[in-house]
CSV table of C-alpha atoms in Angstrom, one decimal:
chain,number,residue,atom,x,y,z
A,1,UNK,CA,-47.8,-74.8,1.6
A,2,UNK,CA,-45.6,-73.3,4.1
A,3,UNK,CA,-44.5,-69.7,3.6
A,4,UNK,CA,-41.1,-69.3,2.1
A,5,UNK,CA,-40.2,-66.2,4.1
A,6,UNK,CA,-40.7,-66.1,7.8
A,7,UNK,CA,-42.5,-63.0,9.2
A,8,UNK,CA,-39.2,-61.5,10.4
A,9,UNK,CA,-38.2,-61.2,6.8
A,10,UNK,CA,-40.3,-58.0,6.6
A,11,UNK,CA,-38.1,-56.3,9.2
A,12,UNK,CA,-35.0,-57.6,7.4
A,13,UNK,CA,-36.2,-56.2,4.1
A,14,UNK,CA,-36.9,-52.8,5.7
A,15,UNK,CA,-33.7,-52.9,7.6
A,16,UNK,CA,-31.7,-53.6,4.4
A,17,UNK,CA,-33.3,-50.6,2.7
A,18,UNK,CA,-32.1,-48.3,5.5
A,19,UNK,CA,-28.7,-50.0,5.7
A,20,UNK,CA,-28.3,-49.6,1.9
A,21,UNK,CA,-29.2,-46.0,2.1
A,22,UNK,CA,-26.9,-45.5,5.1
A,23,UNK,CA,-24.0,-47.1,3.2
A,24,UNK,CA,-24.5,-44.9,0.2
A,25,UNK,CA,-24.5,-41.8,2.4
A,26,UNK,CA,-21.5,-43.0,4.4
A,27,UNK,CA,-19.6,-43.7,1.2
A,28,UNK,CA,-20.5,-40.3,-0.1
A,29,UNK,CA,-19.3,-38.7,3.1
A,30,UNK,CA,-16.1,-40.7,3.1
A,31,UNK,CA,-15.3,-39.7,-0.5
A,32,UNK,CA,-16.1,-36.1,0.3
A,33,UNK,CA,-13.9,-36.1,3.4
A,34,UNK,CA,-11.1,-37.9,1.6
A,35,UNK,CA,-11.0,-35.5,-1.3
A,36,UNK,CA,-10.6,-32.7,1.1
A,37,UNK,CA,-8.1,-34.4,3.4
A,38,UNK,CA,-4.4,-33.6,3.4
A,39,UNK,CA,-3.8,-37.1,2.1
A,40,UNK,CA,-5.2,-35.9,-1.3
A,41,UNK,CA,-4.4,-32.2,-1.2
A,42,UNK,CA,-1.0,-32.7,0.4
A,43,UNK,CA,-1.9,-29.9,2.8
A,44,UNK,CA,0.5,-29.9,5.7
A,45,UNK,CA,2.7,-32.6,4.1
A,46,UNK,CA,6.5,-32.1,4.5
A,47,UNK,CA,8.4,-33.2,1.5
A,48,UNK,CA,11.9,-34.6,1.5
A,49,UNK,CA,14.3,-31.9,0.2
A,50,UNK,CA,18.0,-32.0,-0.7
A,51,UNK,CA,18.8,-29.5,2.1
A,52,UNK,CA,16.5,-29.0,5.1
A,53,UNK,CA,16.0,-25.3,4.4
A,54,UNK,CA,14.4,-23.4,7.3
A,55,UNK,CA,12.1,-20.4,6.5
A,56,UNK,CA,11.7,-20.2,10.3
A,57,UNK,CA,15.5,-19.4,10.6
A,58,UNK,CA,16.0,-17.2,7.5
A,59,UNK,CA,12.7,-15.3,7.6
A,60,UNK,CA,11.6,-15.5,11.2
A,61,UNK,CA,14.9,-15.1,13.0
A,62,UNK,CA,17.2,-13.3,10.5
A,63,UNK,CA,14.4,-11.3,9.0
A,64,UNK,CA,15.3,-11.7,5.4
A,65,UNK,CA,12.6,-10.4,3.0
A,66,UNK,CA,10.9,-12.9,0.8
A,67,UNK,CA,12.1,-11.1,-2.3
A,68,UNK,CA,15.8,-11.4,-1.4
A,69,UNK,CA,15.5,-15.0,-2.7
A,70,UNK,CA,12.2,-15.1,-4.6
A,71,UNK,CA,13.2,-12.1,-6.8
A,72,UNK,CA,10.7,-12.7,-9.6
A,73,UNK,CA,7.6,-12.7,-7.5
A,74,UNK,CA,6.6,-9.1,-8.3
A,75,UNK,CA,7.2,-9.5,-12.1
A,76,UNK,CA,6.4,-12.9,-13.3
A,77,UNK,CA,3.9,-15.8,-12.8
A,78,UNK,CA,6.4,-17.9,-10.9
A,79,UNK,CA,8.0,-16.5,-7.7
A,80,UNK,CA,11.2,-18.4,-8.5
A,81,UNK,CA,13.5,-20.6,-6.5
A,82,UNK,CA,16.9,-18.9,-5.9
A,83,UNK,CA,20.0,-20.2,-7.6
A,84,UNK,CA,22.6,-21.6,-5.1
A,85,UNK,CA,24.6,-18.4,-5.8
A,86,UNK,CA,22.0,-16.6,-3.6
A,87,UNK,CA,22.6,-19.1,-0.8
A,88,UNK,CA,26.3,-18.5,-1.1
A,89,UNK,CA,26.0,-14.7,-0.7
A,90,UNK,CA,25.9,-15.5,3.1
A,91,UNK,CA,27.1,-19.1,3.2
A,92,UNK,CA,30.5,-18.2,1.7
A,93,UNK,CA,31.2,-17.1,5.2
A,94,UNK,CA,28.6,-18.6,7.5
A,95,UNK,CA,28.4,-22.4,8.3
A,96,UNK,CA,31.1,-23.0,5.7
A,97,UNK,CA,32.0,-26.4,7.2
A,98,UNK,CA,28.4,-27.5,8.0
A,99,UNK,CA,27.8,-31.0,6.4
A,100,UNK,CA,24.2,-30.1,6.0
A,101,UNK,CA,25.1,-27.4,3.4
A,102,UNK,CA,27.5,-29.7,1.4
A,103,UNK,CA,24.9,-30.1,-1.4
A,104,UNK,CA,24.7,-26.3,-1.7
A,105,UNK,CA,28.5,-25.9,-1.9
A,106,UNK,CA,28.7,-28.8,-4.4
A,107,UNK,CA,26.0,-27.2,-6.6
A,108,UNK,CA,27.7,-23.8,-6.5
A,109,UNK,CA,31.1,-25.4,-7.4
A,110,UNK,CA,30.0,-27.5,-10.4
A,111,UNK,CA,26.9,-25.5,-11.5
A,112,UNK,CA,24.4,-28.3,-11.1
A,113,UNK,CA,21.1,-27.0,-9.7
A,114,UNK,CA,19.7,-28.4,-6.5
A,115,UNK,CA,16.6,-30.6,-7.1
A,116,UNK,CA,14.1,-29.1,-4.8
A,117,UNK,CA,10.7,-30.8,-4.5
A,118,UNK,CA,7.8,-28.5,-5.3
A,119,UNK,CA,5.7,-28.0,-2.2
A,120,UNK,CA,2.9,-25.8,-3.5
A,121,UNK,CA,2.1,-27.6,-6.8
A,122,UNK,CA,-1.0,-26.4,-8.6
A,123,UNK,CA,-2.5,-28.5,-11.4
A,124,UNK,CA,-1.1,-27.5,-14.8
A,125,UNK,CA,-4.6,-26.4,-16.0
A,126,UNK,CA,-4.5,-23.5,-13.5
A,127,UNK,CA,-2.7,-20.4,-14.7
A,128,UNK,CA,-1.7,-18.9,-11.5
A,129,UNK,CA,0.3,-15.7,-11.5
A,130,UNK,CA,2.1,-14.4,-8.4
A,131,UNK,CA,2.8,-10.9,-9.7
A,132,UNK,CA,-0.8,-9.9,-10.1
A,133,UNK,CA,-1.7,-11.1,-6.6
A,134,UNK,CA,1.2,-9.2,-5.0
A,135,UNK,CA,0.3,-6.1,-7.0
A,136,UNK,CA,-3.2,-6.2,-5.7
A,137,UNK,CA,-2.1,-6.4,-2.1
A,138,UNK,CA,-2.5,-10.1,-1.3
A,139,UNK,CA,0.2,-11.1,1.2
A,140,UNK,CA,2.5,-14.0,0.9
A,141,UNK,CA,1.3,-15.4,4.2
A,142,UNK,CA,-2.3,-15.3,3.1
A,143,UNK,CA,-1.7,-18.3,0.8
A,144,UNK,CA,1.6,-19.7,2.1
A,145,UNK,CA,0.8,-19.4,5.8
A,146,UNK,CA,3.3,-18.2,8.4
A,147,UNK,CA,6.4,-19.5,6.7
A,148,UNK,CA,8.4,-17.6,9.3
A,149,UNK,CA,7.2,-20.3,11.7
A,150,UNK,CA,8.0,-23.2,9.4
A,151,UNK,CA,11.3,-25.0,10.2
A,152,UNK,CA,10.5,-27.2,7.2
A,153,UNK,CA,8.3,-26.0,4.4
A,154,UNK,CA,4.8,-27.4,3.8
A,155,UNK,CA,1.7,-26.4,1.9
A,156,UNK,CA,-0.4,-24.3,4.3
A,157,UNK,CA,-3.7,-24.4,2.4
A,158,UNK,CA,-5.6,-27.0,0.4
A,159,UNK,CA,-5.0,-25.2,-2.9
A,160,UNK,CA,-8.3,-26.7,-4.1
A,161,UNK,CA,-10.6,-24.7,-6.3
A,162,UNK,CA,-13.1,-23.9,-3.6
A,163,UNK,CA,-10.3,-22.4,-1.6
A,164,UNK,CA,-9.3,-20.2,-4.5
A,165,UNK,CA,-12.9,-19.2,-5.1
A,166,UNK,CA,-13.5,-18.3,-1.4
A,167,UNK,CA,-11.1,-15.3,-2.0
A,168,UNK,CA,-11.9,-14.7,-5.7
A,169,UNK,CA,-15.6,-14.2,-4.7
A,170,UNK,CA,-14.8,-11.6,-2.0
A,171,UNK,CA,-11.1,-10.6,-2.3
A,172,UNK,CA,-11.5,-7.4,-0.2
A,173,UNK,CA,-11.1,-9.2,3.1
A,174,UNK,CA,-7.6,-10.4,2.1
A,175,UNK,CA,-6.1,-7.1,1.1
A,176,UNK,CA,-3.4,-5.2,2.7
A,177,UNK,CA,-1.1,-2.3,1.6
A,178,UNK,CA,1.3,-3.3,-1.2
A,179,UNK,CA,4.2,-2.2,0.9
A,180,UNK,CA,3.2,-4.8,3.6
A,181,UNK,CA,2.8,-7.8,1.3
A,182,UNK,CA,6.0,-9.5,2.3
A,183,UNK,CA,5.7,-8.5,5.9
A,184,UNK,CA,5.2,-11.7,7.8
A,185,UNK,CA,4.4,-9.9,11.1
A,186,UNK,CA,2.0,-7.2,9.8
A,187,UNK,CA,-0.3,-5.8,12.5
A,188,UNK,CA,-3.6,-4.8,10.8
A,189,UNK,CA,-4.9,-1.4,12.0
A,190,UNK,CA,-8.1,-1.2,14.1
A,191,UNK,CA,-10.1,0.1,11.1
A,192,UNK,CA,-9.0,-2.8,8.9
A,193,UNK,CA,-12.3,-3.2,6.9
A,194,UNK,CA,-12.3,0.5,6.0
A,195,UNK,CA,-8.7,0.3,4.9
A,196,UNK,CA,-9.4,-2.8,2.8
A,197,UNK,CA,-12.4,-1.1,1.1
A,198,UNK,CA,-10.1,1.8,0.3
A,199,UNK,CA,-7.4,-0.5,-1.0
A,200,UNK,CA,-9.9,-2.3,-3.2
A,201,UNK,CA,-10.8,1.0,-4.9
A,202,UNK,CA,-7.2,2.2,-5.2
A,203,UNK,CA,-5.8,-1.1,-6.5
A,204,UNK,CA,-9.0,-1.7,-8.6
A,205,UNK,CA,-9.6,-5.1,-7.0
A,206,UNK,CA,-12.6,-6.9,-8.5
A,207,UNK,CA,-14.3,-10.2,-7.7
A,208,UNK,CA,-13.0,-12.6,-10.5
A,209,UNK,CA,-15.0,-15.8,-10.8
A,210,UNK,CA,-15.1,-16.3,-14.5
A,211,UNK,CA,-13.7,-19.8,-15.5
A,212,UNK,CA,-11.2,-18.2,-17.9
A,213,UNK,CA,-9.7,-16.1,-15.1
A,214,UNK,CA,-7.7,-19.2,-14.1
A,215,UNK,CA,-8.4,-21.8,-16.8
A,216,UNK,CA,-7.4,-20.8,-20.3
B,1,UNK,CA,-1.2,-39.9,-6.7
B,2,UNK,CA,-4.9,-40.0,-6.0
B,3,UNK,CA,-5.7,-42.9,-3.7
B,4,UNK,CA,-7.8,-45.8,-4.6
B,5,UNK,CA,-10.6,-46.7,-2.4
B,6,UNK,CA,-11.3,-50.3,-1.3
B,7,UNK,CA,-14.9,-50.8,-0.5
B,8,UNK,CA,-16.2,-53.5,1.8
B,9,UNK,CA,-18.8,-55.7,0.0
B,10,UNK,CA,-22.3,-55.5,1.5
B,11,UNK,CA,-25.4,-53.5,1.4
B,12,UNK,CA,-28.1,-53.4,-1.2
B,13,UNK,CA,-27.8,-53.4,-4.9
B,14,UNK,CA,-28.1,-49.6,-5.0
B,15,UNK,CA,-25.2,-49.3,-2.6
B,16,UNK,CA,-23.1,-51.6,-4.7
B,17,UNK,CA,-24.0,-49.7,-7.8
B,18,UNK,CA,-23.2,-46.4,-6.1
B,19,UNK,CA,-20.0,-47.9,-4.7
B,20,UNK,CA,-19.0,-49.0,-8.2
B,21,UNK,CA,-19.7,-45.6,-9.7
B,22,UNK,CA,-17.8,-43.8,-6.9
B,23,UNK,CA,-14.9,-46.2,-7.3
B,24,UNK,CA,-14.9,-45.6,-11.1
B,25,UNK,CA,-15.0,-41.8,-10.5
B,26,UNK,CA,-12.1,-42.0,-8.1
B,27,UNK,CA,-10.1,-44.3,-10.4
B,28,UNK,CA,-10.7,-41.8,-13.2
B,29,UNK,CA,-9.1,-39.2,-10.8
B,30,UNK,CA,-6.0,-41.4,-10.7
B,31,UNK,CA,-5.0,-40.1,-14.2
B,32,UNK,CA,-3.0,-37.0,-13.7
B,33,UNK,CA,-2.5,-36.2,-17.4
B,34,UNK,CA,-4.1,-32.8,-17.1
B,35,UNK,CA,-2.6,-32.1,-13.7
B,36,UNK,CA,0.9,-32.8,-15.0
B,37,UNK,CA,0.8,-31.6,-18.7
B,38,UNK,CA,3.8,-32.5,-20.8
B,39,UNK,CA,5.2,-28.9,-21.0
B,40,UNK,CA,8.1,-27.3,-19.2
B,41,UNK,CA,7.3,-25.3,-16.1
B,42,UNK,CA,9.7,-22.6,-14.8
B,43,UNK,CA,12.9,-24.2,-13.4
B,44,UNK,CA,11.7,-27.7,-14.3
B,45,UNK,CA,13.8,-30.7,-15.1
B,46,UNK,CA,14.3,-31.8,-18.7
B,47,UNK,CA,15.3,-35.2,-20.1
B,48,UNK,CA,16.1,-33.6,-23.4
B,49,UNK,CA,18.9,-31.2,-22.6
B,50,UNK,CA,22.3,-32.5,-21.5
B,51,UNK,CA,22.4,-30.4,-18.4
B,52,UNK,CA,19.0,-31.7,-17.3
B,53,UNK,CA,17.4,-28.2,-17.0
B,54,UNK,CA,14.5,-26.9,-19.0
B,55,UNK,CA,15.6,-23.3,-18.6
B,56,UNK,CA,18.2,-22.6,-21.2
B,57,UNK,CA,21.1,-20.2,-20.9
B,58,UNK,CA,21.6,-17.6,-23.7
B,59,UNK,CA,23.8,-19.0,-26.5
B,60,UNK,CA,27.1,-17.1,-26.7
B,61,UNK,CA,26.9,-13.8,-28.5
B,62,UNK,CA,23.2,-13.4,-28.4
B,63,UNK,CA,21.5,-10.3,-27.1
B,64,UNK,CA,17.9,-10.4,-25.8
B,65,UNK,CA,15.6,-7.7,-26.9
B,66,UNK,CA,16.1,-4.6,-24.8
B,67,UNK,CA,19.3,-6.0,-23.3
B,68,UNK,CA,22.0,-4.4,-25.5
B,69,UNK,CA,23.1,-2.2,-22.7
B,70,UNK,CA,24.2,0.6,-25.0
B,71,UNK,CA,24.1,3.1,-22.1
B,72,UNK,CA,27.5,2.1,-20.5
B,73,UNK,CA,27.1,4.6,-17.6
B,74,UNK,CA,23.7,3.3,-16.7
B,75,UNK,CA,24.7,-0.3,-16.8
B,76,UNK,CA,28.2,-0.2,-15.4
B,77,UNK,CA,28.4,2.9,-13.2
B,78,UNK,CA,31.4,4.1,-15.2
B,79,UNK,CA,31.7,6.7,-18.0
B,80,UNK,CA,32.8,5.4,-21.4
B,81,UNK,CA,36.3,6.8,-20.4
B,82,UNK,CA,36.3,4.5,-17.4
B,83,UNK,CA,35.9,6.8,-14.5
B,84,UNK,CA,33.1,6.3,-11.9
B,85,UNK,CA,29.9,8.2,-12.4
B,86,UNK,CA,29.8,11.1,-10.0
B,87,UNK,CA,26.0,11.3,-9.8
B,88,UNK,CA,22.9,9.1,-10.2
B,89,UNK,CA,22.1,9.3,-13.9
B,90,UNK,CA,18.4,10.0,-13.5
B,91,UNK,CA,16.3,12.5,-11.7
B,92,UNK,CA,16.3,11.7,-8.0
B,93,UNK,CA,12.6,11.9,-7.1
B,94,UNK,CA,10.8,10.9,-4.0
B,95,UNK,CA,9.5,7.8,-6.0
B,96,UNK,CA,13.1,6.8,-6.8
B,97,UNK,CA,14.1,7.2,-3.1
B,98,UNK,CA,11.1,5.2,-1.9
B,99,UNK,CA,11.9,2.4,-4.3
B,100,UNK,CA,15.6,2.6,-3.3
B,101,UNK,CA,14.6,2.3,0.4
B,102,UNK,CA,12.4,-0.7,-0.3
B,103,UNK,CA,15.2,-2.4,-2.3
B,104,UNK,CA,17.9,-1.4,0.2
B,105,UNK,CA,15.8,-3.0,3.0
B,106,UNK,CA,15.4,-6.2,1.0
B,107,UNK,CA,18.9,-6.7,-0.4
B,108,UNK,CA,21.3,-4.6,1.6
B,109,UNK,CA,20.0,-4.3,5.1
B,110,UNK,CA,20.6,-8.0,6.0
B,111,UNK,CA,24.3,-7.1,6.2
B,112,UNK,CA,24.6,-3.3,6.0
B,113,UNK,CA,21.8,-2.7,8.5
B,114,UNK,CA,18.7,-0.5,7.9
B,115,UNK,CA,20.8,2.5,8.9
B,116,UNK,CA,23.7,1.5,6.6
B,117,UNK,CA,26.1,1.3,9.6
B,118,UNK,CA,27.2,-2.2,8.7
B,119,UNK,CA,25.6,-4.0,11.6
B,120,UNK,CA,22.8,-6.0,10.0
B,121,UNK,CA,21.5,-9.3,11.3
B,122,UNK,CA,23.7,-11.4,9.1
B,123,UNK,CA,26.8,-9.6,10.4
B,124,UNK,CA,25.5,-10.2,13.9
B,125,UNK,CA,25.5,-13.9,13.1
B,126,UNK,CA,29.1,-13.8,12.1
B,127,UNK,CA,29.5,-12.4,8.6
B,128,UNK,CA,32.4,-10.0,8.0
B,129,UNK,CA,31.3,-6.5,9.0
B,130,UNK,CA,31.2,-4.1,6.0
B,131,UNK,CA,32.3,-0.5,6.3
B,132,UNK,CA,29.6,2.0,7.5
B,133,UNK,CA,28.2,4.1,4.7
B,134,UNK,CA,28.7,7.0,7.1
B,135,UNK,CA,32.5,6.7,7.0
B,136,UNK,CA,34.3,9.6,5.5
B,137,UNK,CA,35.6,7.5,2.6
B,138,UNK,CA,32.2,6.4,1.6
B,139,UNK,CA,30.5,9.7,2.1
B,140,UNK,CA,33.0,11.1,-0.4
B,141,UNK,CA,32.8,8.2,-2.9
B,142,UNK,CA,31.1,9.0,-6.2
B,143,UNK,CA,27.6,7.5,-6.8
B,144,UNK,CA,29.0,5.2,-9.4
B,145,UNK,CA,31.2,3.6,-6.7
B,146,UNK,CA,28.1,2.1,-5.0
B,147,UNK,CA,26.5,1.1,-8.3
B,148,UNK,CA,29.7,-0.6,-9.5
B,149,UNK,CA,30.2,-2.6,-6.3
B,150,UNK,CA,26.5,-3.7,-6.2
B,151,UNK,CA,27.0,-4.8,-9.8
B,152,UNK,CA,30.3,-6.6,-9.5
B,153,UNK,CA,30.6,-7.4,-5.8
B,154,UNK,CA,33.2,-6.1,-3.4
B,155,UNK,CA,35.5,-8.1,-1.1
B,156,UNK,CA,33.4,-11.0,0.4
B,157,UNK,CA,30.2,-9.4,-1.0
B,158,UNK,CA,28.9,-11.2,-4.1
B,159,UNK,CA,27.6,-9.5,-7.2
B,160,UNK,CA,24.0,-8.6,-6.9
B,161,UNK,CA,23.6,-8.0,-10.6
B,162,UNK,CA,21.3,-11.0,-11.0
B,163,UNK,CA,19.1,-10.2,-8.1
B,164,UNK,CA,18.8,-6.4,-8.6
B,165,UNK,CA,18.1,-4.9,-12.0
B,166,UNK,CA,20.2,-1.8,-12.9
B,167,UNK,CA,17.4,0.8,-12.3
B,168,UNK,CA,17.0,-0.6,-8.8
B,169,UNK,CA,20.7,-0.5,-8.2
B,170,UNK,CA,20.6,3.2,-9.0
B,171,UNK,CA,17.6,3.7,-6.8
B,172,UNK,CA,19.5,2.0,-4.0
B,173,UNK,CA,22.5,4.2,-4.7
B,174,UNK,CA,20.3,7.3,-4.4
B,175,UNK,CA,18.9,6.0,-1.1
B,176,UNK,CA,22.4,5.4,0.3
B,177,UNK,CA,23.0,9.1,-0.4
B,178,UNK,CA,19.8,9.9,1.5
B,179,UNK,CA,20.9,7.6,4.4
B,180,UNK,CA,24.3,9.4,4.5
B,181,UNK,CA,22.6,12.8,4.6
B,182,UNK,CA,20.2,11.6,7.3
B,183,UNK,CA,23.0,11.1,9.7
B,184,UNK,CA,24.7,14.4,9.0
B,185,UNK,CA,22.0,17.0,8.4
B,186,UNK,CA,22.2,20.2,10.3
B,187,UNK,CA,19.2,20.5,12.6
B,188,UNK,CA,18.9,24.2,11.9
B,189,UNK,CA,18.1,23.4,8.3
B,190,UNK,CA,14.9,21.6,9.2
B,191,UNK,CA,11.5,23.3,9.1
B,192,UNK,CA,9.7,23.6,12.4
B,193,UNK,CA,7.3,20.8,11.5
B,194,UNK,CA,10.3,18.5,10.7
B,195,UNK,CA,12.0,19.6,13.9
B,196,UNK,CA,8.8,18.6,15.8
B,197,UNK,CA,8.8,15.2,14.2
B,198,UNK,CA,12.5,14.7,15.1
B,199,UNK,CA,11.8,15.5,18.7
B,200,UNK,CA,8.6,13.4,18.9
B,201,UNK,CA,8.9,9.9,20.3
B,202,UNK,CA,9.1,7.1,17.6
B,203,UNK,CA,5.6,5.8,18.4
B,204,UNK,CA,4.0,9.2,17.5
B,205,UNK,CA,5.8,9.2,14.2
B,206,UNK,CA,4.8,5.6,13.4
B,207,UNK,CA,1.2,6.6,14.1
B,208,UNK,CA,1.5,9.7,11.9
B,209,UNK,CA,3.1,7.6,9.1
B,210,UNK,CA,0.2,5.2,9.1
B,211,UNK,CA,-2.1,8.1,8.0
C-alpha cells in the first residue's frame, strides 16, 4: 500500500509548527503595539472643537498664565474649563467681529455653555486630582506637553497606567519648584537632581504605587 | 471606542485558538462601562436638567456654608457706611505680598503689565490701555478702591470676582501698593546691601534670587 503522505509532508508539518508559533507571536506583538498606539490611547489626536482655541497664541505668544483660565487647578481635582465670560474679558474688545469667535459671543449672550470636547480623558475608575500634583511641584507641561506650542490642543501623553506608574514609582525626577509649575519655559538649573532631591524632602514627595492611590 | 481586530484565517490550531482568545479579550475591551461610569463629572452635560448642564447654580436665596459674607468690608472693600476701605484689612506680611505678586502676575499683568504701568501684552495687542498704577490719582486712591474695582469691574474691565477669591483680591491690592512704592522709594532709605542690589545688573540679581 502506497504511503498516504509524501516524504515532503515532514517538512510541511515542521514548517506549520513554526508558522503557527510565528503567527501567535506576531498577533501578540500586533495587539501589544495596537493597545499602545495613538489609535487606542488617542495620544496626539486633535479633536473637533466649537472654537479652534489656540494655546500657542494665548500661552506661547501672549504669555497668559495657565491659572488665568484654569482657576481651580490648585484647589480641586478638575482644573476647570473657563466660562465664556473669561474669554470675553479680552474679547469684549479684541477680535470683536471675528466670525471664528461667534460661538463665544453667542454663548456669552444667552448663557449657553460651549460644548468643548474633552481632550485628556481619563477612565472614570481613575481618581486623578490636579491640585495635589501641582502642590507637589509637578508642572503642567510634564503631563500636558508644551501646550504653548500647540495651535490646537491634543493629548500629549498616552495617559495609560504604565505611564502614570513611571512617575509614581520615581516622582523625584519630575519635580520643580511650586512657583514654576505653570511656567512653560522653565530653565532647570545645572544642579537639577540636587534641587529635585531637596524639593522631594520639602514637599514630602513619596513614591505612591498602591492600587488605592488612584483606584478607590 | 476600542477597535476590533480582524484576523486572517490560517496557521495551526493553536494560532486559531490564540487568535480567538485575543479577539475575545479585545472585544471585551469594547465595553466602556467602567471607563464611562454613569455619574456626573465636573462641567459635564446632563439630559436631566432643562439647561443641559450637570453643574447646578445655587437656588435663589441659599447661602453655601462659609459664604454668608458677614464681613462687609472684607467682601466689598467698603465700610458698612459705604465709604471705601482706606487700608488692607489684614496684616500685610511678606507672605501676603508674595501671594499678591503671584496673583497679580496671573490675572492683572496681561493688561496692566508686570510693573503696573498699563502696558501689558493684551494692551499691546489692541486692548484699551488702563491707567498706570503710578498715576497720582491711583497712588492716592484708598486700598478699597482697587479691591472694589477688581470685584465689580471698571470701565471695559470685567469683574474678576469669579476668578479671584476675596483674600487674593486683598493680596493683589497690597501688592499694588508695593508696586507703587517700588517706583517712588527714595534711594537714600535703602540699606547698603539693597543699594548694591539696585546697582547690580539684572543677571546678578536673578542668580542671587535662585539661591
